[in-house]
PDB file of C-alpha atoms and ligand atoms in Angstrom:
ATOM      1  CA  MET C   1       0.485-116.232  41.894  1.00  0.00           C
ATOM      2  CA  THR C   2      -1.541-115.362  45.258  1.00  0.00           C
ATOM      3  CA  GLY C   3      -3.037-112.152  45.901  1.00  0.00           C
ATOM      4  CA  THR C   4      -0.589-111.768  48.934  1.00  0.00           C
ATOM      5  CA  GLU C   5       2.423-112.179  46.775  1.00  0.00           C
ATOM      6  CA  GLN C   6       0.926-109.797  44.079  1.00  0.00           C
ATOM      7  CA  GLU C   7       0.467-107.307  47.251  1.00  0.00           C
ATOM      8  CA  ILE C   8       3.900-107.745  48.517  1.00  0.00           C
ATOM      9  CA  ARG C   9       5.632-107.002  45.098  1.00  0.00           C
ATOM     10  CA  GLU C  10       3.390-103.728  44.525  1.00  0.00           C
ATOM     11  CA  SER C  11       3.829-102.573  47.963  1.00  0.00           C
ATOM     12  CA  ASP C  12       7.678-103.269  47.947  1.00  0.00           C
ATOM     13  CA  LEU C  13       7.970-101.134  45.090  1.00  0.00           C
ATOM     14  CA  VAL C  14       6.372 -98.370  46.799  1.00  0.00           C
ATOM     15  CA  ASP C  15       8.693 -98.515  49.690  1.00  0.00           C
ATOM     16  CA  HIS C  16      11.886 -98.830  47.225  1.00  0.00           C
ATOM     17  CA  VAL C  17      10.997 -95.598  45.566  1.00  0.00           C
ATOM     18  CA  VAL C  18       9.857 -93.756  48.546  1.00  0.00           C
ATOM     19  CA  ALA C  19      13.335 -94.875  50.121  1.00  0.00           C
ATOM     20  CA  ALA C  20      15.211 -93.584  46.916  1.00  0.00           C
ATOM     21  CA  PHE C  21      14.195 -89.872  48.247  1.00  0.00           C
ATOM     22  CA  ASP C  22      15.843 -90.561  51.491  1.00  0.00           C
ATOM     23  CA  GLU C  23      19.021 -88.737  51.007  1.00  0.00           C
ATOM     24  CA  THR C  24      17.297 -85.515  49.530  1.00  0.00           C
ATOM     25  CA  PRO C  25      19.101 -82.644  51.239  1.00  0.00           C
ATOM     26  CA  ASP C  26      16.112 -80.296  51.395  1.00  0.00           C
ATOM     27  CA  PRO C  27      13.844 -81.515  53.828  1.00  0.00           C
ATOM     28  CA  ARG C  28      10.797 -80.173  52.309  1.00  0.00           C
ATOM     29  CA  LEU C  29      11.515 -81.672  48.918  1.00  0.00           C
ATOM     30  CA  LYS C  30      11.893 -84.762  50.476  1.00  0.00           C
ATOM     31  CA  GLU C  31       8.572 -84.662  51.855  1.00  0.00           C
ATOM     32  CA  LEU C  32       7.082 -83.441  48.668  1.00  0.00           C
ATOM     33  CA  MET C  33       8.653 -86.320  46.667  1.00  0.00           C
ATOM     34  CA  ARG C  34       7.883 -89.242  49.274  1.00  0.00           C
ATOM     35  CA  ALA C  35       4.280 -88.129  49.472  1.00  0.00           C
ATOM     36  CA  LEU C  36       3.733 -87.824  45.632  1.00  0.00           C
ATOM     37  CA  THR C  37       5.304 -91.284  45.173  1.00  0.00           C
ATOM     38  CA  ARG C  38       2.881 -92.656  47.753  1.00  0.00           C
ATOM     39  CA  HIS C  39      -0.033 -90.985  46.197  1.00  0.00           C
ATOM     40  CA  LEU C  40       0.918 -91.642  42.863  1.00  0.00           C
ATOM     41  CA  HIS C  41       1.342 -95.388  43.338  1.00  0.00           C
ATOM     42  CA  ALA C  42      -1.819 -95.711  45.374  1.00  0.00           C
ATOM     43  CA  PHE C  43      -3.642 -94.437  42.215  1.00  0.00           C
ATOM     44  CA  VAL C  44      -2.088 -96.746  39.938  1.00  0.00           C
ATOM     45  CA  ARG C  45      -2.803 -99.463  42.239  1.00  0.00           C
ATOM     46  CA  GLU C  46      -6.263 -98.502  43.041  1.00  0.00           C
ATOM     47  CA  VAL C  47      -7.538 -97.852  39.556  1.00  0.00           C
ATOM     48  CA  ARG C  48      -5.127-101.063  38.120  1.00  0.00           C
ATOM     49  CA  LEU C  49      -3.807 -98.505  35.661  1.00  0.00           C
ATOM     50  CA  THR C  50      -3.433-100.613  32.257  1.00  0.00           C
ATOM     51  CA  GLU C  51      -0.363 -99.721  29.958  1.00  0.00           C
ATOM     52  CA  ARG C  52      -2.601 -98.485  27.357  1.00  0.00           C
ATOM     53  CA  GLU C  53      -4.070 -96.049  29.743  1.00  0.00           C
ATOM     54  CA  TRP C  54      -0.479 -95.024  31.222  1.00  0.00           C
ATOM     55  CA  GLN C  55       0.495 -94.359  27.357  1.00  0.00           C
ATOM     56  CA  GLN C  56      -2.770 -92.154  26.836  1.00  0.00           C
ATOM     57  CA  ALA C  57      -1.954 -90.292  30.009  1.00  0.00           C
ATOM     58  CA  ILE C  58       1.589 -89.486  28.814  1.00  0.00           C
ATOM     59  CA  ASP C  59       0.120 -88.476  25.375  1.00  0.00           C
ATOM     60  CA  PHE C  60      -2.329 -86.147  27.113  1.00  0.00           C
ATOM     61  CA  LEU C  61       0.010 -84.578  29.254  1.00  0.00           C
ATOM     62  CA  THR C  62       2.626 -83.966  26.350  1.00  0.00           C
ATOM     63  CA  ALA C  63      -0.132 -82.559  24.412  1.00  0.00           C
ATOM     64  CA  VAL C  64      -0.718 -79.773  27.381  1.00  0.00           C
ATOM     65  CA  GLY C  65       3.118 -79.201  27.258  1.00  0.00           C
ATOM     66  CA  HIS C  66       3.157 -78.480  23.487  1.00  0.00           C
ATOM     67  CA  LEU C  67       0.157 -76.187  23.792  1.00  0.00           C
ATOM     68  CA  THR C  68       1.787 -74.367  26.704  1.00  0.00           C
ATOM     69  CA  ASN C  69       3.724 -71.141  25.843  1.00  0.00           C
ATOM     70  CA  ASP C  70       3.955 -67.471  27.586  1.00  0.00           C
ATOM     71  CA  ARG C  71       0.482 -66.413  26.505  1.00  0.00           C
ATOM     72  CA  ARG C  72      -1.443 -70.001  26.922  1.00  0.00           C
ATOM     73  CA  GLN C  73      -0.922 -72.071  30.105  1.00  0.00           C
ATOM     74  CA  GLU C  74      -2.705 -75.200  29.473  1.00  0.00           C
ATOM     75  CA  PHE C  75      -1.124 -76.659  32.818  1.00  0.00           C
ATOM     76  CA  ILE C  76      -2.675 -73.960  34.986  1.00  0.00           C
ATOM     77  CA  LEU C  77      -5.841 -74.779  33.059  1.00  0.00           C
ATOM     78  CA  LEU C  78      -5.633 -78.514  33.784  1.00  0.00           C
ATOM     79  CA  SER C  79      -4.744 -77.589  37.635  1.00  0.00           C
ATOM     80  CA  ASP C  80      -7.929 -75.520  37.519  1.00  0.00           C
ATOM     81  CA  VAL C  81     -10.449 -77.938  36.318  1.00  0.00           C
ATOM     82  CA  LEU C  82      -9.195 -80.548  38.577  1.00  0.00           C
ATOM     83  CA  GLY C  83      -9.991 -78.370  41.366  1.00  0.00           C
ATOM     84  CA  ALA C  84      -5.937 -78.323  42.305  1.00  0.00           C
ATOM     85  CA  SER C  85      -5.716 -74.530  42.077  1.00  0.00           C
ATOM     86  CA  MET C  86      -8.544 -74.018  44.376  1.00  0.00           C
ATOM     87  CA  GLN C  87      -7.580 -76.623  46.828  1.00  0.00           C
ATOM     88  CA  THR C  88      -4.119 -74.905  46.971  1.00  0.00           C
ATOM     89  CA  ILE C  89      -5.701 -71.565  47.288  1.00  0.00           C
ATOM     90  CA  THR C  90      -7.965 -72.987  49.920  1.00  0.00           C
ATOM     91  CA  VAL C  91      -4.879 -74.542  52.115  1.00  0.00           C
ATOM     92  CA  ASN C  92      -3.007 -71.209  52.103  1.00  0.00           C
ATOM     93  CA  ASN C  93      -5.803 -68.930  53.016  1.00  0.00           C
ATOM     94  CA  GLN C  94      -6.585 -70.542  56.362  1.00  0.00           C
ATOM     95  CA  ALA C  95     -10.193 -69.439  57.638  1.00  0.00           C
ATOM     96  CA  TYR C  96      -9.870 -66.516  59.798  1.00  0.00           C
ATOM     97  CA  GLY C  97     -12.961 -64.853  61.511  1.00  0.00           C
ATOM     98  CA  ASP C  98     -15.105 -63.040  59.131  1.00  0.00           C
ATOM     99  CA  ALA C  99     -12.276 -62.482  56.601  1.00  0.00           C
ATOM    100  CA  THR C 100     -13.362 -62.638  53.135  1.00  0.00           C
ATOM    101  CA  GLU C 101     -12.786 -66.184  51.547  1.00  0.00           C
ATOM    102  CA  ALA C 102     -10.484 -66.224  48.464  1.00  0.00           C
ATOM    103  CA  THR C 103     -10.713 -67.820  45.106  1.00  0.00           C
ATOM    104  CA  VAL C 104      -8.760 -68.400  42.101  1.00  0.00           C
ATOM    105  CA  VAL C 105      -6.716 -65.645  40.425  1.00  0.00           C
ATOM    106  CA  GLY C 106      -7.468 -66.820  36.833  1.00  0.00           C
ATOM    107  CA  PRO C 107      -5.108 -66.123  33.841  1.00  0.00           C
ATOM    108  CA  PHE C 108      -6.195 -62.567  33.075  1.00  0.00           C
ATOM    109  CA  PHE C 109      -4.630 -60.298  35.646  1.00  0.00           C
ATOM    110  CA  VAL C 110      -2.169 -58.172  34.343  1.00  0.00           C
ATOM    111  CA  GLU C 111       0.114 -55.608  36.176  1.00  0.00           C
ATOM    112  CA  GLY C 112       0.120 -52.049  35.511  1.00  0.00           C
ATOM    113  CA  SER C 113      -3.738 -51.640  35.407  1.00  0.00           C
ATOM    114  CA  PRO C 114      -4.958 -47.916  35.290  1.00  0.00           C
ATOM    115  CA  GLU C 115      -5.659 -45.953  38.475  1.00  0.00           C
ATOM    116  CA  ILE C 116      -9.226 -44.690  38.686  1.00  0.00           C
ATOM    117  CA  PRO C 117     -10.346 -42.175  41.294  1.00  0.00           C
ATOM    118  CA  LEU C 118     -13.170 -43.086  43.688  1.00  0.00           C
ATOM    119  CA  GLY C 119     -16.482 -43.454  41.748  1.00  0.00           C
ATOM    120  CA  GLY C 120     -14.579 -43.541  38.468  1.00  0.00           C
ATOM    121  CA  ASP C 121     -15.630 -45.852  35.676  1.00  0.00           C
ATOM    122  CA  LEU C 122     -13.246 -48.757  35.014  1.00  0.00           C
ATOM    123  CA  ALA C 123     -15.377 -50.200  32.161  1.00  0.00           C
ATOM    124  CA  ALA C 124     -13.637 -47.654  29.815  1.00  0.00           C
ATOM    125  CA  GLY C 125     -15.484 -48.481  26.902  1.00  0.00           C
ATOM    126  CA  ALA C 126     -16.101 -52.375  27.410  1.00  0.00           C
ATOM    127  CA  ALA C 127     -19.500 -53.652  26.378  1.00  0.00           C
ATOM    128  CA  GLY C 128     -21.950 -54.395  29.297  1.00  0.00           C
ATOM    129  CA  GLN C 129     -24.619 -53.246  31.444  1.00  0.00           C
ATOM    130  CA  PRO C 130     -23.384 -50.247  33.718  1.00  0.00           C
ATOM    131  CA  CYS C 131     -22.762 -51.761  37.463  1.00  0.00           C
ATOM    132  CA  TRP C 132     -22.280 -49.245  40.528  1.00  0.00           C
ATOM    133  CA  VAL C 133     -19.876 -51.428  43.026  1.00  0.00           C
ATOM    134  CA  GLU C 134     -19.309 -49.966  46.631  1.00  0.00           C
ATOM    135  CA  GLY C 135     -18.098 -51.360  49.779  1.00  0.00           C
ATOM    136  CA  THR C 136     -15.687 -51.028  52.658  1.00  0.00           C
ATOM    137  CA  VAL C 137     -12.185 -52.732  53.398  1.00  0.00           C
ATOM    138  CA  THR C 138     -11.986 -53.578  57.165  1.00  0.00           C
ATOM    139  CA  ASP C 139      -9.835 -55.660  59.385  1.00  0.00           C
ATOM    140  CA  ALA C 140     -11.126 -58.777  61.286  1.00  0.00           C
ATOM    141  CA  THR C 141     -11.640 -56.670  64.140  1.00  0.00           C
ATOM    142  CA  GLY C 142     -14.020 -54.394  62.014  1.00  0.00           C
ATOM    143  CA  LYS C 143     -11.439 -51.421  61.887  1.00  0.00           C
ATOM    144  CA  PRO C 144     -11.804 -49.586  58.590  1.00  0.00           C
ATOM    145  CA  VAL C 145      -8.650 -49.893  56.331  1.00  0.00           C
ATOM    146  CA  PRO C 146      -8.035 -46.408  54.521  1.00  0.00           C
ATOM    147  CA  ASN C 147      -6.064 -46.173  51.571  1.00  0.00           C
ATOM    148  CA  ALA C 148      -6.386 -50.136  50.829  1.00  0.00           C
ATOM    149  CA  ARG C 149      -5.644 -50.882  47.253  1.00  0.00           C
ATOM    150  CA  ILE C 150      -8.095 -52.459  45.453  1.00  0.00           C
ATOM    151  CA  GLU C 151      -7.767 -54.322  41.934  1.00  0.00           C
ATOM    152  CA  VAL C 152     -10.393 -54.972  39.774  1.00  0.00           C
ATOM    153  CA  TRP C 153     -10.905 -56.901  36.636  1.00  0.00           C
ATOM    154  CA  GLU C 154     -13.370 -58.580  34.437  1.00  0.00           C
ATOM    155  CA  ALA C 155     -14.704 -59.775  30.997  1.00  0.00           C
ATOM    156  CA  ASP C 156     -17.040 -57.781  28.704  1.00  0.00           C
ATOM    157  CA  ASP C 157     -20.422 -58.656  27.668  1.00  0.00           C
ATOM    158  CA  ASP C 158     -19.189 -60.927  24.976  1.00  0.00           C
ATOM    159  CA  GLY C 159     -17.048 -62.889  27.410  1.00  0.00           C
ATOM    160  CA  PHE C 160     -13.511 -61.622  26.477  1.00  0.00           C
ATOM    161  CA  TYR C 161     -11.008 -59.816  29.002  1.00  0.00           C
ATOM    162  CA  ASP C 162      -9.291 -56.825  27.249  1.00  0.00           C
ATOM    163  CA  VAL C 163      -5.814 -58.913  26.852  1.00  0.00           C
ATOM    164  CA  GLN C 164      -7.759 -61.671  24.749  1.00  0.00           C
ATOM    165  CA  TYR C 165      -8.143 -58.863  21.851  1.00  0.00           C
ATOM    166  CA  ASP C 166      -5.357 -57.935  19.474  1.00  0.00           C
ATOM    167  CA  ASP C 167      -5.819 -54.165  19.505  1.00  0.00           C
ATOM    168  CA  ASP C 168      -3.905 -53.465  23.181  1.00  0.00           C
ATOM    169  CA  ARG C 169      -7.042 -52.056  24.542  1.00  0.00           C
ATOM    170  CA  ILE C 170      -7.146 -51.567  28.357  1.00  0.00           C
ATOM    171  CA  ALA C 171     -10.785 -51.997  29.387  1.00  0.00           C
ATOM    172  CA  ALA C 172     -12.659 -53.394  32.510  1.00  0.00           C
ATOM    173  CA  ARG C 173      -9.788 -53.349  34.562  1.00  0.00           C
ATOM    174  CA  GLY C 174      -8.378 -50.785  37.065  1.00  0.00           C
ATOM    175  CA  HIS C 175      -7.243 -50.203  40.525  1.00  0.00           C
ATOM    176  CA  LEU C 176      -8.242 -47.676  43.114  1.00  0.00           C
ATOM    177  CA  HIS C 177      -7.648 -46.816  46.903  1.00  0.00           C
ATOM    178  CA  THR C 178     -10.001 -46.672  49.750  1.00  0.00           C
ATOM    179  CA  ASP C 179     -11.197 -43.508  51.522  1.00  0.00           C
ATOM    180  CA  ALA C 180     -10.286 -42.437  54.911  1.00  0.00           C
ATOM    181  CA  ASP C 181     -13.117 -44.484  56.130  1.00  0.00           C
ATOM    182  CA  GLY C 182     -12.080 -47.855  54.111  1.00  0.00           C
ATOM    183  CA  GLY C 183     -15.050 -46.870  51.760  1.00  0.00           C
ATOM    184  CA  TYR C 184     -14.450 -47.523  47.831  1.00  0.00           C
ATOM    185  CA  ARG C 185     -17.157 -47.241  44.877  1.00  0.00           C
ATOM    186  CA  PHE C 186     -16.573 -47.227  41.257  1.00  0.00           C
ATOM    187  CA  TRP C 187     -18.545 -48.223  38.142  1.00  0.00           C
ATOM    188  CA  ALA C 188     -17.839 -51.490  36.089  1.00  0.00           C
ATOM    189  CA  ILE C 189     -20.115 -53.651  34.228  1.00  0.00           C
ATOM    190  CA  VAL C 190     -22.358 -56.471  35.119  1.00  0.00           C
ATOM    191  CA  PRO C 191     -20.380 -59.404  34.755  1.00  0.00           C
ATOM    192  CA  THR C 192     -21.402 -62.514  32.472  1.00  0.00           C
ATOM    193  CA  PRO C 193     -20.407 -65.952  32.087  1.00  0.00           C
ATOM    194  CA  TYR C 194     -17.547 -66.915  29.690  1.00  0.00           C
ATOM    195  CA  PRO C 195     -15.734 -70.216  28.856  1.00  0.00           C
ATOM    196  CA  ILE C 196     -12.336 -71.190  29.626  1.00  0.00           C
ATOM    197  CA  PRO C 197     -10.158 -71.956  26.720  1.00  0.00           C
ATOM    198  CA  TYR C 198     -11.478 -75.368  25.496  1.00  0.00           C
ATOM    199  CA  ASP C 199      -9.573 -75.745  22.240  1.00  0.00           C
ATOM    200  CA  GLY C 200      -7.033 -77.737  23.697  1.00  0.00           C
ATOM    201  CA  PRO C 201      -6.476 -81.250  25.429  1.00  0.00           C
ATOM    202  CA  VAL C 202      -8.094 -79.839  28.629  1.00  0.00           C
ATOM    203  CA  GLY C 203     -11.289 -78.782  26.446  1.00  0.00           C
ATOM    204  CA  ARG C 204     -11.272 -82.410  25.236  1.00  0.00           C
ATOM    205  CA  LEU C 205     -11.026 -83.906  28.866  1.00  0.00           C
ATOM    206  CA  LEU C 206     -13.830 -81.531  29.792  1.00  0.00           C
ATOM    207  CA  ALA C 207     -16.050 -82.845  26.642  1.00  0.00           C
ATOM    208  CA  ALA C 208     -15.120 -86.639  27.340  1.00  0.00           C
ATOM    209  CA  THR C 209     -16.322 -86.292  30.811  1.00  0.00           C
ATOM    210  CA  GLY C 210     -19.511 -84.369  29.941  1.00  0.00           C
ATOM    211  CA  ARG C 211     -18.331 -81.218  31.741  1.00  0.00           C
ATOM    212  CA  SER C 212     -18.883 -77.632  30.509  1.00  0.00           C
ATOM    213  CA  PRO C 213     -16.100 -75.138  30.126  1.00  0.00           C
ATOM    214  CA  MET C 214     -18.222 -72.469  31.700  1.00  0.00           C
ATOM    215  CA  ARG C 215     -17.280 -70.268  34.528  1.00  0.00           C
ATOM    216  CA  ALA C 216     -20.080 -68.607  36.493  1.00  0.00           C
ATOM    217  CA  SER C 217     -20.247 -64.808  36.071  1.00  0.00           C
ATOM    218  CA  HIS C 218     -17.645 -63.123  38.435  1.00  0.00           C
ATOM    219  CA  LEU C 219     -15.989 -59.875  38.840  1.00  0.00           C
ATOM    220  CA  HIS C 220     -12.306 -60.261  40.129  1.00  0.00           C
ATOM    221  CA  PHE C 221     -11.007 -58.473  43.033  1.00  0.00           C
ATOM    222  CA  LEU C 222      -7.297 -58.299  44.576  1.00  0.00           C
ATOM    223  CA  ALA C 223      -7.443 -56.322  47.924  1.00  0.00           C
ATOM    224  CA  GLU C 224      -4.266 -55.572  49.844  1.00  0.00           C
ATOM    225  CA  ALA C 225      -2.792 -53.056  52.639  1.00  0.00           C
ATOM    226  CA  PRO C 226      -0.068 -53.267  54.754  1.00  0.00           C
ATOM    227  CA  GLY C 227       0.162 -55.819  57.835  1.00  0.00           C
ATOM    228  CA  LEU C 228      -2.955 -57.640  56.299  1.00  0.00           C
ATOM    229  CA  ARG C 229      -3.255 -60.799  54.110  1.00  0.00           C
ATOM    230  CA  THR C 230      -3.716 -60.024  50.528  1.00  0.00           C
ATOM    231  CA  LEU C 231      -6.937 -61.256  49.305  1.00  0.00           C
ATOM    232  CA  VAL C 232      -7.513 -62.583  45.672  1.00  0.00           C
ATOM    233  CA  THR C 233     -11.045 -63.276  45.222  1.00  0.00           C
ATOM    234  CA  HIS C 234     -14.257 -62.811  42.966  1.00  0.00           C
ATOM    235  CA  ILE C 235     -17.618 -61.857  43.478  1.00  0.00           C
ATOM    236  CA  PHE C 236     -20.446 -63.961  41.790  1.00  0.00           C
ATOM    237  CA  VAL C 237     -24.032 -62.911  40.877  1.00  0.00           C
ATOM    238  CA  ARG C 238     -26.870 -64.407  42.687  1.00  0.00           C
ATOM    239  CA  GLY C 239     -29.216 -66.425  40.455  1.00  0.00           C
ATOM    240  CA  ASP C 240     -26.665 -67.397  37.911  1.00  0.00           C
ATOM    241  CA  GLU C 241     -27.363 -70.737  36.874  1.00  0.00           C
ATOM    242  CA  LEU C 242     -23.898 -71.876  36.607  1.00  0.00           C
ATOM    243  CA  LEU C 243     -22.955 -70.894  40.321  1.00  0.00           C
ATOM    244  CA  ASP C 244     -23.024 -74.876  41.286  1.00  0.00           C
ATOM    245  CA  ARG C 245     -21.093 -76.121  38.318  1.00  0.00           C
ATOM    246  CA  ASP C 246     -18.282 -73.493  37.816  1.00  0.00           C
ATOM    247  CA  SER C 247     -15.566 -75.229  35.483  1.00  0.00           C
ATOM    248  CA  VAL C 248     -12.721 -74.318  38.073  1.00  0.00           C
ATOM    249  CA  PHE C 249     -14.527 -75.037  41.387  1.00  0.00           C
ATOM    250  CA  GLY C 250     -14.090 -71.235  42.225  1.00  0.00           C
ATOM    251  CA  VAL C 251     -17.361 -70.648  43.821  1.00  0.00           C
ATOM    252  CA  ARG C 252     -18.049 -69.881  47.447  1.00  0.00           C
ATOM    253  CA  ASP C 253     -21.249 -69.225  48.995  1.00  0.00           C
ATOM    254  CA  SER C 254     -20.037 -66.100  50.953  1.00  0.00           C
ATOM    255  CA  LEU C 255     -18.826 -64.463  47.697  1.00  0.00           C
ATOM    256  CA  VAL C 256     -22.286 -64.746  45.842  1.00  0.00           C
ATOM    257  CA  LYS C 257     -23.834 -61.390  45.938  1.00  0.00           C
ATOM    258  CA  ASP C 258     -26.924 -59.319  44.834  1.00  0.00           C
ATOM    259  CA  PHE C 259     -26.558 -57.635  41.713  1.00  0.00           C
ATOM    260  CA  ALA C 260     -29.958 -55.434  42.156  1.00  0.00           C
ATOM    261  CA  HIS C 261     -31.376 -54.346  38.618  1.00  0.00           C
ATOM    262  CA  GLN C 262     -32.375 -50.659  38.468  1.00  0.00           C
ATOM    263  CA  THR C 263     -34.562 -49.193  36.120  1.00  0.00           C
ATOM    264  CA  PRO C 264     -33.416 -46.479  33.648  1.00  0.00           C
ATOM    265  CA  GLN C 265     -35.413 -44.161  35.652  1.00  0.00           C
ATOM    266  CA  THR C 266     -33.776 -44.815  38.780  1.00  0.00           C
ATOM    267  CA  PRO C 267     -31.234 -41.934  39.673  1.00  0.00           C
ATOM    268  CA  THR C 268     -27.569 -43.157  39.709  1.00  0.00           C
ATOM    269  CA  PRO C 269     -25.786 -42.745  43.226  1.00  0.00           C
ATOM    270  CA  ASP C 270     -23.381 -39.978  41.565  1.00  0.00           C
ATOM    271  CA  GLY C 271     -25.789 -38.503  39.095  1.00  0.00           C
ATOM    272  CA  ARG C 272     -24.033 -40.165  36.163  1.00  0.00           C
ATOM    273  CA  ASP C 273     -26.184 -39.886  33.120  1.00  0.00           C
ATOM    274  CA  LEU C 274     -26.528 -43.214  31.436  1.00  0.00           C
ATOM    275  CA  ASP C 275     -28.259 -42.194  28.397  1.00  0.00           C
ATOM    276  CA  GLY C 276     -31.753 -43.986  29.452  1.00  0.00           C
ATOM    277  CA  ARG C 277     -29.811 -47.439  30.013  1.00  0.00           C
ATOM    278  CA  PRO C 278     -30.866 -49.770  32.966  1.00  0.00           C
ATOM    279  CA  TRP C 279     -28.017 -50.411  35.444  1.00  0.00           C
ATOM    280  CA  SER C 280     -27.313 -52.421  38.472  1.00  0.00           C
ATOM    281  CA  ARG C 281     -25.518 -51.864  41.705  1.00  0.00           C
ATOM    282  CA  VAL C 282     -23.714 -54.298  44.068  1.00  0.00           C
ATOM    283  CA  ARG C 283     -22.379 -54.017  47.532  1.00  0.00           C
ATOM    284  CA  PHE C 284     -19.108 -55.963  48.589  1.00  0.00           C
ATOM    285  CA  ASP C 285     -17.742 -55.527  52.122  1.00  0.00           C
ATOM    286  CA  ILE C 286     -14.126 -56.782  52.206  1.00  0.00           C
ATOM    287  CA  VAL C 287     -12.623 -58.115  55.523  1.00  0.00           C
ATOM    288  CA  LEU C 288      -8.906 -58.730  55.409  1.00  0.00           C
ATOM    289  CA  ALA C 289      -7.122 -61.246  57.742  1.00  0.00           C
ATOM    290  CA  PRO C 290      -4.087 -60.165  59.460  1.00  0.00           C
ATOM    291  CA  ALA C 291      -1.000 -60.879  57.416  1.00  0.00           C
ATOM    292  CA  VAL C 292       0.582 -64.145  58.567  1.00  0.00           C
ATOM    293  CA  THR C 293       3.922 -63.738  60.120  1.00  0.00           C
ATOM    294  CA  ALA C 294       6.680 -65.923  58.583  1.00  0.00           C
ATOM    295  CA  SER C 295       7.975 -68.804  60.763  1.00  0.00           C
TER     296      SER C 295
HETATM  297 FE1  FE2 F 301     -12.291 -64.336  35.277  1.00  0.00          FE
END
């Protein structure tokens, strides 16, 4: 058989499958399925996928599905380690002036976090070095945004979020609102690295490809205000050795911040007594893009 004949057979099949979606009533679904077909076939043809590899892929996806339930989402984890989650976020958060960059939401956001006052402590007993976090929320013209809602959540010093413990604790998460000048401030803890769950098929994929499950240290933020694009992001710790190999590709240079270490002798901004412990401080000024009007 000539190469040409082989190529014709393969490309004819692609055309045939793409055409099978021609009658899809929903135009967006039609576009998605036709493009998915083209890219999937291009992958199979480019790597000359063997039948054994196809079976391994089926077995892998089956294992991902079997592990997934309402508390463990192995498919999202797979999307995350392939960078597909981050790419979707990038596509859907168009660059706009100085607007703060978005990054992955991750699996540990929960509704109904406690409200804390400005200057309050959202650590709520979570282990870790105290960290004073402050900044402003402005729109893309630099105008302060009063009463913006800021939601924050993070892992403790042992690398676990409160929801990963079995005791119903609520710690290292909370929300607050900016003051009349768009300012905010609160106590949290210095973020530390932690691994994504790696005891399943996604973990085995990372091991087989020589990749680490570790995430760079980060503090999650969600900021929202009427008329402005809701921002879901993190800040990262400058100097963290994991910045260039974050397992879910969430790091953006603009989100890497200086967490300035303070000696126990340094007075705290609000006079809080830390019992002789060292602490840190970080500033994060948030710029929100205008909300995109639906077209
Ligand atoms: Fe996280």
